[in-house]
Every structure is written in C-alpha cells, then in structure tokens.
C-alpha cells in the first residue's frame, strides 16, 4: 500500500486548504485512514480519521468544527478540508493507513497501529 499526500502550502490565518491522500494498492473500505501532524519540536499528534467499513469520522478537539475529513471510494482518496486555519495548525501533515483498525466507534491515535505512511505535506499558516 502506498499513500500519496498533497495539498499543503502557505495560507494566511483564517484561510483554507484541502489535503488529499491517494491510496494505491488497497481499497478504502479495507483501511482506516488517519491524518497526523507534527510541528517542529513537538510530538506527532492525531488530527482526524475515518473508519474502514462504516466510514465513521473522528477529530481531535483542537480541530473540531474547523476540519472535515471525507473519502471518495471511487477515487480511493481521502480529503482533509481545513477551514479557519490558525498559526498553531502549522505542521507537516501525514496521511496514514491501518489494515488492523476499523475505527467504527472511536478514534485511535496510537501511531504504531498505522502500518502505512505517506510522505508529509507542509502546511504553514501565517498570522
């Protein structure tokens, strides 16, 4: 399985970006997909995830109401729409996938459970 993330960039505070994660080698209904992010000097943190079968969605408290995760099974792509961006959202964003997690009832941000990772895409939010 390969994950191809894109969509990062430089945006002013209050602006929007949409990240995309194209999955190659498996189908979205077999994988739980999560977006993590890591800012300089900080630990990697879970941002949002979507479950494999039911497509349940989950968000970190810091992004609830501003970010929306969605998936297009026909394109094998997961999107992260990020609105009302803040400088503290600046980070490298990583798309990850797990064939072991289903994520039907709750999120699971333990990164070691995601066996597939894409290259990060940098998001910079200026104040």
Short mmCIF file of N, CA and C in Angstrom, two decimals:
data_model
loop_
_atom_site.label_atom_id
_atom_site.label_comp_id
_atom_site.label_asym_id
_atom_site.label_seq_id
_atom_site.Cartn_x
_atom_site.Cartn_y
_atom_site.Cartn_z
N UNK A 1 0.84 -1.19 0.00
CA UNK A 1 0.00 0.00 0.00
C UNK A 1 0.88 1.24 0.00
N UNK A 2 0.55 2.17 -0.86
CA UNK A 2 1.26 3.45 -0.90
C UNK A 2 0.26 4.58 -0.71
N UNK A 3 0.71 5.60 0.01
CA UNK A 3 -0.13 6.76 0.26
C UNK A 3 0.54 7.98 -0.33
N UNK A 4 -0.22 8.75 -1.09
CA UNK A 4 0.34 9.93 -1.75
C UNK A 4 -0.43 11.16 -1.27
N UNK A 5 0.22 11.91 -0.38
CA UNK A 5 -0.41 13.08 0.20
C UNK A 5 0.00 14.34 -0.56
N UNK A 6 -0.93 15.27 -0.65
CA UNK A 6 -0.65 16.54 -1.32
C UNK A 6 -1.62 17.59 -0.81
N UNK A 7 -1.37 18.84 -1.21
CA UNK A 7 -2.30 19.91 -0.89
C UNK A 7 -1.81 20.92 0.13
N UNK A 8 -0.67 20.67 0.72
CA UNK A 8 -0.15 21.63 1.68
C UNK A 8 0.28 22.92 1.01
N UNK A 9 0.58 23.91 1.83
CA UNK A 9 1.01 25.19 1.29
C UNK A 9 1.02 26.26 2.35
N UNK A 10 1.18 27.48 1.89
CA UNK A 10 1.21 28.65 2.77
C UNK A 10 -0.13 29.38 2.66
N UNK A 11 -0.73 29.65 3.80
CA UNK A 11 -2.02 30.33 3.82
C UNK A 11 -2.06 31.27 5.01
N UNK A 12 -2.83 32.33 4.87
CA UNK A 12 -2.99 33.26 5.99
C UNK A 12 -3.98 32.71 7.01
N UNK A 13 -3.84 33.17 8.22
CA UNK A 13 -4.77 32.76 9.27
C UNK A 13 -6.20 33.07 8.83
N UNK A 14 -7.08 32.12 9.09
CA UNK A 14 -8.46 32.26 8.66
C UNK A 14 -8.75 31.64 7.31
N UNK A 15 -7.70 31.29 6.61
CA UNK A 15 -7.85 30.71 5.28
C UNK A 15 -8.13 29.21 5.32
N UNK A 16 -8.15 28.62 4.13
CA UNK A 16 -8.48 27.20 4.00
C UNK A 16 -7.49 26.49 3.10
N UNK A 17 -7.36 25.20 3.34
CA UNK A 17 -6.60 24.31 2.48
C UNK A 17 -7.31 22.97 2.47
N UNK A 18 -7.12 22.24 1.38
CA UNK A 18 -7.63 20.87 1.32
C UNK A 18 -6.49 19.92 1.01
N UNK A 19 -6.27 19.00 1.93
CA UNK A 19 -5.25 17.98 1.73
C UNK A 19 -5.90 16.75 1.10
N UNK A 20 -5.13 16.08 0.26
CA UNK A 20 -5.60 14.85 -0.38
C UNK A 20 -4.64 13.72 -0.08
N UNK A 21 -5.19 12.53 0.06
CA UNK A 21 -4.39 11.34 0.28
C UNK A 21 -4.90 10.26 -0.67
N UNK A 22 -4.12 9.96 -1.69
CA UNK A 22 -4.49 8.93 -2.65
C UNK A 22 -3.90 7.61 -2.18
N UNK A 23 -4.75 6.60 -2.11
CA UNK A 23 -4.32 5.28 -1.65
C UNK A 23 -4.14 4.37 -2.85
N UNK A 24 -2.98 3.77 -2.92
CA UNK A 24 -2.68 2.85 -4.02
C UNK A 24 -2.36 1.48 -3.43
N UNK A 25 -3.01 0.46 -3.94
CA UNK A 25 -2.70 -0.89 -3.51
C UNK A 25 -3.73 -1.54 -2.61
N UNK A 26 -4.74 -0.81 -2.22
CA UNK A 26 -5.83 -1.39 -1.44
C UNK A 26 -7.03 -0.44 -1.54
N UNK A 27 -8.16 -0.88 -1.07
CA UNK A 27 -9.35 -0.05 -1.15
C UNK A 27 -9.68 0.58 0.19
N UNK A 28 -10.35 1.70 0.15
CA UNK A 28 -10.62 2.45 1.38
C UNK A 28 -11.52 1.70 2.34
N UNK A 29 -12.38 0.81 1.84
CA UNK A 29 -13.24 0.09 2.77
C UNK A 29 -12.49 -1.00 3.52
N UNK A 30 -11.22 -1.18 3.20
CA UNK A 30 -10.38 -2.14 3.93
C UNK A 30 -9.37 -1.46 4.85
N UNK A 31 -9.36 -0.14 4.80
CA UNK A 31 -8.34 0.60 5.56
C UNK A 31 -8.97 1.72 6.38
N UNK A 32 -8.48 1.87 7.59
CA UNK A 32 -8.78 3.08 8.36
C UNK A 32 -7.71 4.09 8.00
N UNK A 33 -8.13 5.30 7.74
CA UNK A 33 -7.20 6.35 7.33
C UNK A 33 -7.17 7.44 8.39
N UNK A 34 -5.98 7.90 8.70
CA UNK A 34 -5.86 8.98 9.68
C UNK A 34 -4.86 10.01 9.19
N UNK A 35 -5.13 11.23 9.53
CA UNK A 35 -4.19 12.33 9.34
C UNK A 35 -3.54 12.63 10.68
N UNK A 36 -2.23 12.68 10.67
CA UNK A 36 -1.44 13.11 11.82
C UNK A 36 -0.70 14.37 11.41
N UNK A 37 -0.22 15.09 12.37
CA UNK A 37 0.61 16.25 12.07
C UNK A 37 1.72 16.36 13.11
N UNK A 38 2.79 16.99 12.68
CA UNK A 38 3.92 17.18 13.58
C UNK A 38 4.53 18.54 13.33
N UNK A 39 4.50 19.37 14.35
CA UNK A 39 5.11 20.69 14.30
C UNK A 39 6.53 20.60 14.82
N UNK A 40 7.39 21.52 14.43
CA UNK A 40 8.78 21.49 14.90
C UNK A 40 8.86 21.46 16.42
N UNK A 41 9.64 20.52 16.94
CA UNK A 41 9.82 20.44 18.37
C UNK A 41 8.68 19.81 19.14
N UNK A 42 7.67 19.34 18.42
CA UNK A 42 6.50 18.73 19.09
C UNK A 42 6.33 17.29 18.64
N UNK A 43 5.59 16.55 19.43
CA UNK A 43 5.30 15.17 19.08
C UNK A 43 4.23 15.11 18.00
N UNK A 44 4.25 14.01 17.28
CA UNK A 44 3.22 13.79 16.26
C UNK A 44 1.88 13.60 16.96
N UNK A 45 0.85 14.22 16.41
CA UNK A 45 -0.47 14.11 17.02
C UNK A 45 -1.51 13.75 15.97
N UNK A 46 -2.51 13.01 16.41
CA UNK A 46 -3.61 12.67 15.52
C UNK A 46 -4.51 13.87 15.31
N UNK A 47 -4.98 14.03 14.08
CA UNK A 47 -5.82 15.17 13.73
C UNK A 47 -7.24 14.72 13.40
N UNK A 48 -7.33 13.76 12.50
CA UNK A 48 -8.64 13.30 12.06
C UNK A 48 -8.51 11.92 11.46
N UNK A 49 -9.58 11.15 11.53
CA UNK A 49 -9.54 9.80 10.97
C UNK A 49 -10.91 9.39 10.45
N UNK A 50 -10.88 8.42 9.56
CA UNK A 50 -12.12 7.86 9.02
C UNK A 50 -11.99 6.35 9.03
N UNK A 51 -13.03 5.69 9.54
CA UNK A 51 -13.01 4.25 9.66
C UNK A 51 -13.14 3.55 8.34
N UNK A 52 -12.88 2.23 8.39
CA UNK A 52 -12.82 1.48 7.15
C UNK A 52 -14.19 1.15 6.59
N UNK A 53 -15.03 0.43 7.33
CA UNK A 53 -16.28 -0.03 6.75
C UNK A 53 -17.37 1.02 6.82
N UNK A 54 -17.65 1.49 8.04
CA UNK A 54 -18.76 2.43 8.18
C UNK A 54 -18.37 3.84 7.78
N UNK A 55 -17.10 4.12 7.72
CA UNK A 55 -16.66 5.47 7.38
C UNK A 55 -16.89 6.48 8.48
N UNK A 56 -16.92 5.99 9.73
CA UNK A 56 -17.09 6.90 10.86
C UNK A 56 -15.93 7.88 10.91
N UNK A 57 -16.23 9.11 11.28
CA UNK A 57 -15.18 10.15 11.29
C UNK A 57 -14.92 10.64 12.71
N UNK A 58 -13.68 11.02 12.94
CA UNK A 58 -13.25 11.46 14.26
C UNK A 58 -12.30 12.64 14.13
N UNK A 59 -12.30 13.48 15.15
CA UNK A 59 -11.47 14.68 15.12
C UNK A 59 -10.84 14.92 16.48
N UNK A 60 -9.63 15.45 16.44
CA UNK A 60 -9.02 15.94 17.66
C UNK A 60 -9.78 17.17 18.11
N UNK A 61 -9.81 17.40 19.40
CA UNK A 61 -10.56 18.54 19.94
C UNK A 61 -10.08 19.85 19.34
N UNK A 62 -8.80 19.93 19.04
CA UNK A 62 -8.22 21.18 18.55
C UNK A 62 -8.70 21.56 17.16
N UNK A 63 -9.28 20.62 16.42
CA UNK A 63 -9.70 20.92 15.05
C UNK A 63 -11.20 20.73 14.83
N UNK A 64 -11.91 20.28 15.83
CA UNK A 64 -13.34 20.06 15.68
C UNK A 64 -14.04 21.34 15.28
N UNK A 65 -14.93 21.21 14.31
CA UNK A 65 -15.67 22.36 13.83
C UNK A 65 -14.95 23.15 12.75
N UNK A 66 -13.67 22.85 12.54
CA UNK A 66 -12.90 23.56 11.52
C UNK A 66 -12.43 22.64 10.40
N UNK A 67 -12.13 21.40 10.74
CA UNK A 67 -11.63 20.44 9.76
C UNK A 67 -12.72 19.41 9.46
N UNK A 68 -12.73 18.96 8.21
CA UNK A 68 -13.66 17.91 7.81
C UNK A 68 -12.92 16.87 6.99
N UNK A 69 -13.05 15.63 7.42
CA UNK A 69 -12.44 14.52 6.67
C UNK A 69 -13.53 13.85 5.84
N UNK A 70 -13.16 13.46 4.65
CA UNK A 70 -14.11 12.76 3.79
C UNK A 70 -13.34 11.81 2.89
N UNK A 71 -14.07 10.89 2.29
CA UNK A 71 -13.40 9.96 1.39
C UNK A 71 -14.25 9.73 0.15
N UNK A 72 -13.56 9.53 -0.94
CA UNK A 72 -14.20 9.22 -2.22
C UNK A 72 -13.71 7.83 -2.60
N UNK A 73 -14.56 6.84 -2.37
CA UNK A 73 -14.14 5.46 -2.64
C UNK A 73 -13.85 5.23 -4.11
N UNK A 74 -14.55 5.93 -4.99
CA UNK A 74 -14.33 5.74 -6.42
C UNK A 74 -12.95 6.21 -6.86
N UNK A 75 -12.40 7.17 -6.11
CA UNK A 75 -11.07 7.68 -6.42
C UNK A 75 -10.01 7.16 -5.45
N UNK A 76 -10.45 6.35 -4.50
CA UNK A 76 -9.53 5.84 -3.47
C UNK A 76 -8.76 6.98 -2.81
N UNK A 77 -9.47 8.04 -2.52
CA UNK A 77 -8.83 9.24 -2.00
C UNK A 77 -9.55 9.73 -0.74
N UNK A 78 -8.77 10.15 0.22
CA UNK A 78 -9.30 10.75 1.44
C UNK A 78 -8.89 12.22 1.44
N UNK A 79 -9.82 13.07 1.83
CA UNK A 79 -9.58 14.51 1.85
C UNK A 79 -9.64 15.02 3.29
N UNK A 80 -8.87 16.06 3.54
CA UNK A 80 -8.98 16.78 4.80
C UNK A 80 -9.17 18.25 4.46
N UNK A 81 -10.41 18.71 4.59
CA UNK A 81 -10.72 20.12 4.36
C UNK A 81 -10.44 20.88 5.64
N UNK A 82 -9.57 21.86 5.55
CA UNK A 82 -9.16 22.61 6.72
C UNK A 82 -9.60 24.06 6.55
N UNK A 83 -10.50 24.50 7.38
CA UNK A 83 -11.01 25.87 7.34
C UNK A 83 -10.61 26.62 8.61
N UNK A 84 -10.73 27.91 8.55
CA UNK A 84 -10.42 28.77 9.71
C UNK A 84 -9.06 28.40 10.29
N UNK A 85 -8.09 28.29 9.44
CA UNK A 85 -6.77 27.85 9.89
C UNK A 85 -6.14 28.86 10.82
N UNK A 86 -5.38 28.33 11.77
CA UNK A 86 -4.69 29.13 12.77
C UNK A 86 -3.19 28.88 12.65
N UNK A 87 -2.38 29.81 13.11
CA UNK A 87 -0.93 29.58 13.07
C UNK A 87 -0.52 28.29 13.77
N UNK A 88 -1.23 27.93 14.81
CA UNK A 88 -0.90 26.70 15.54
C UNK A 88 -1.23 25.43 14.76
N UNK A 89 -1.89 25.57 13.61
CA UNK A 89 -2.13 24.42 12.74
C UNK A 89 -0.93 24.14 11.84
N UNK A 90 0.05 25.03 11.85
CA UNK A 90 1.24 24.84 11.02
C UNK A 90 1.98 23.58 11.45
N UNK A 91 2.25 22.72 10.49
CA UNK A 91 2.90 21.45 10.77
C UNK A 91 3.09 20.69 9.47
N UNK A 92 3.83 19.61 9.55
CA UNK A 92 3.85 18.64 8.46
C UNK A 92 2.71 17.67 8.72
N UNK A 93 1.86 17.52 7.74
CA UNK A 93 0.70 16.64 7.86
C UNK A 93 0.99 15.32 7.14
N UNK A 94 0.70 14.23 7.84
CA UNK A 94 0.95 12.89 7.31
C UNK A 94 -0.35 12.13 7.17
N UNK A 95 -0.48 11.45 6.05
CA UNK A 95 -1.58 10.54 5.84
C UNK A 95 -1.11 9.14 6.23
N UNK A 96 -1.94 8.40 6.96
CA UNK A 96 -1.55 7.07 7.37
C UNK A 96 -2.73 6.12 7.21
N UNK A 97 -2.43 4.82 7.15
CA UNK A 97 -3.47 3.83 6.96
C UNK A 97 -3.21 2.61 7.82
N UNK A 98 -4.30 2.02 8.26
CA UNK A 98 -4.21 0.80 9.07
C UNK A 98 -5.16 -0.24 8.51
N UNK A 99 -4.64 -1.44 8.32
CA UNK A 99 -5.49 -2.55 7.91
C UNK A 99 -6.02 -3.30 9.12
N UNK A 100 -5.53 -2.93 10.31
CA UNK A 100 -5.93 -3.64 11.52
C UNK A 100 -7.05 -2.93 12.27
N UNK A 101 -7.11 -1.61 12.12
CA UNK A 101 -8.12 -0.83 12.82
C UNK A 101 -9.37 -0.71 11.97
N UNK A 102 -10.49 -0.68 12.62
CA UNK A 102 -11.76 -0.46 11.93
C UNK A 102 -12.30 0.94 12.21
N UNK A 103 -12.07 1.43 13.42
CA UNK A 103 -12.49 2.77 13.84
C UNK A 103 -13.98 2.99 13.62
N UNK A 104 -14.77 2.05 14.11
CA UNK A 104 -16.21 2.21 13.93
C UNK A 104 -16.85 3.01 15.05
N UNK A 105 -16.26 2.96 16.25
CA UNK A 105 -16.88 3.61 17.41
C UNK A 105 -16.05 4.74 17.99
N UNK A 106 -14.74 4.67 17.83
CA UNK A 106 -13.92 5.71 18.44
C UNK A 106 -12.61 5.82 17.68
N UNK A 107 -11.95 6.94 17.88
CA UNK A 107 -10.66 7.16 17.25
C UNK A 107 -9.58 6.38 17.99
N UNK A 108 -8.47 6.16 17.30
CA UNK A 108 -7.31 5.56 17.93
C UNK A 108 -6.09 6.26 17.34
N UNK A 109 -5.44 7.06 18.15
CA UNK A 109 -4.33 7.88 17.67
C UNK A 109 -2.97 7.24 17.93
N UNK A 110 -2.94 5.98 18.29
CA UNK A 110 -1.64 5.34 18.53
C UNK A 110 -0.98 5.08 17.18
N UNK A 111 0.03 5.86 16.89
CA UNK A 111 0.60 5.85 15.54
C UNK A 111 1.20 4.50 15.15
N UNK A 112 1.62 3.70 16.14
CA UNK A 112 2.23 2.42 15.79
C UNK A 112 1.22 1.44 15.20
N UNK A 113 -0.06 1.73 15.33
CA UNK A 113 -1.09 0.86 14.75
C UNK A 113 -1.31 1.12 13.27
N UNK A 114 -0.73 2.19 12.77
CA UNK A 114 -0.88 2.52 11.34
C UNK A 114 0.38 2.04 10.64
N UNK A 115 0.25 1.01 9.82
CA UNK A 115 1.46 0.44 9.23
C UNK A 115 1.88 1.10 7.93
N UNK A 116 1.02 1.96 7.38
CA UNK A 116 1.37 2.61 6.12
C UNK A 116 1.36 4.13 6.32
N UNK A 117 2.39 4.76 5.81
CA UNK A 117 2.55 6.20 5.95
C UNK A 117 2.96 6.82 4.62
N UNK A 118 2.38 7.97 4.35
CA UNK A 118 2.81 8.72 3.18
C UNK A 118 3.85 9.75 3.57
N UNK A 119 4.44 10.36 2.57
CA UNK A 119 5.32 11.48 2.83
C UNK A 119 4.48 12.65 3.32
N UNK A 120 5.03 13.44 4.15
CA UNK A 120 4.29 14.55 4.71
C UNK A 120 4.10 15.68 3.72
N UNK A 121 3.11 16.48 4.00
CA UNK A 121 2.89 17.70 3.23
C UNK A 121 2.85 18.87 4.21
N UNK A 122 3.60 19.91 3.89
CA UNK A 122 3.79 21.01 4.83
C UNK A 122 2.66 22.02 4.74
N UNK A 123 2.12 22.34 5.87
CA UNK A 123 1.10 23.39 5.98
C UNK A 123 1.67 24.50 6.85
N UNK A 124 1.69 25.70 6.32
CA UNK A 124 2.18 26.86 7.06
C UNK A 124 1.09 27.92 7.08
N UNK A 125 0.71 28.31 8.27
CA UNK A 125 -0.34 29.32 8.44
C UNK A 125 0.30 30.57 9.03
N UNK A 126 0.26 31.64 8.29
CA UNK A 126 0.87 32.89 8.76
C UNK A 126 -0.16 33.73 9.51
N UNK A 127 0.35 34.47 10.47
CA UNK A 127 -0.55 35.30 11.29
C UNK A 127 -0.74 36.68 10.69
#
